[in-house]
GROMACS .gro file of C-alpha atoms in nm:
model
   67
    1UNK     CA    1  27.801   8.280 -10.044
    2UNK     CA    2  27.510   8.461  -9.891
    3UNK     CA    3  27.215   8.334  -9.703
    4UNK     CA    4  26.989   8.063  -9.834
    5UNK     CA    5  26.700   8.309  -9.845
    6UNK     CA    6  26.888   8.562 -10.056
    7UNK     CA    7  27.011   8.295 -10.295
    8UNK     CA    8  26.659   8.154 -10.328
    9UNK     CA    9  26.514   8.501 -10.392
   10UNK     CA   10  26.775   8.554 -10.663
   11UNK     CA   11  26.684   8.220 -10.824
   12UNK     CA   12  26.314   8.307 -10.812
   13UNK     CA   13  26.390   8.646 -10.969
   14UNK     CA   14  26.588   8.481 -11.250
   15UNK     CA   15  26.310   8.229 -11.304
   16UNK     CA   16  26.041   8.497 -11.321
   17UNK     CA   17  26.246   8.700 -11.568
   18UNK     CA   18  26.258   8.411 -11.820
   19UNK     CA   19  26.036   8.434 -12.124
   20UNK     CA   20  25.702   8.267 -12.054
   21UNK     CA   21  25.576   7.993 -12.283
   22UNK     CA   22  25.224   8.043 -12.149
   23UNK     CA   23  25.066   8.330 -11.953
   24UNK     CA   24  25.341   8.371 -11.697
   25UNK     CA   25  25.631   8.201 -11.527
   26UNK     CA   26  25.531   8.066 -11.186
   27UNK     CA   27  25.730   7.914 -10.904
   28UNK     CA   28  25.624   7.679 -10.623
   29UNK     CA   29  25.379   7.858 -10.398
   30UNK     CA   30  25.239   8.088 -10.663
   31UNK     CA   31  24.925   7.881 -10.737
   32UNK     CA   32  24.853   7.854 -10.365
   33UNK     CA   33  24.892   8.230 -10.314
   34UNK     CA   34  24.655   8.296 -10.604
   35UNK     CA   35  24.398   8.049 -10.473
   36UNK     CA   36  24.423   8.200 -10.123
   37UNK     CA   37  24.363   8.552 -10.259
   38UNK     CA   38  24.065   8.438 -10.467
   39UNK     CA   39  23.903   8.247 -10.184
   40UNK     CA   40  23.975   8.521  -9.934
   41UNK     CA   41  23.790   8.763 -10.159
   42UNK     CA   42  23.506   8.542 -10.289
   43UNK     CA   43  23.481   8.261 -10.035
   44UNK     CA   44  23.544   7.890 -10.063
   45UNK     CA   45  23.337   7.721 -10.334
   46UNK     CA   46  23.106   7.455 -10.190
   47UNK     CA   47  22.872   7.239 -10.399
   48UNK     CA   48  22.503   7.318 -10.338
   49UNK     CA   49  22.427   6.971 -10.203
   50UNK     CA   50  22.707   6.998  -9.949
   51UNK     CA   51  22.594   7.347  -9.845
   52UNK     CA   52  22.234   7.225  -9.804
   53UNK     CA   53  22.351   6.936  -9.589
   54UNK     CA   54  22.557   7.171  -9.372
   55UNK     CA   55  22.256   7.401  -9.332
   56UNK     CA   56  22.042   7.108  -9.222
   57UNK     CA   57  22.304   7.008  -8.965
   58UNK     CA   58  22.322   7.364  -8.838
   59UNK     CA   59  21.944   7.378  -8.802
   60UNK     CA   60  21.947   7.048  -8.611
   61UNK     CA   61  22.206   7.196  -8.376
   62UNK     CA   62  22.038   7.536  -8.363
   63UNK     CA   63  22.355   7.697  -8.498
   64UNK     CA   64  22.348   8.012  -8.707
   65UNK     CA   65  22.421   7.982  -9.078
   66UNK     CA   66  22.604   8.252  -9.269
   67UNK     CA   67  22.600   8.230  -9.648
   0.00000   0.00000   0.00000
């Protein structure tokens, strides 16, 4: 019994408490949360060639570019 959310949270808690074979035990969604936090802090990585192309397009359109 209990709600789906509470049962799922209990399962995640049990999973996280298991001994890790590598750095840590992760569950679905953890990699995405980590990537979001990293990109929110440092920005989204863009190859230099793509960035240069975007800057050219912005100049053609007279749009401001923020690096």
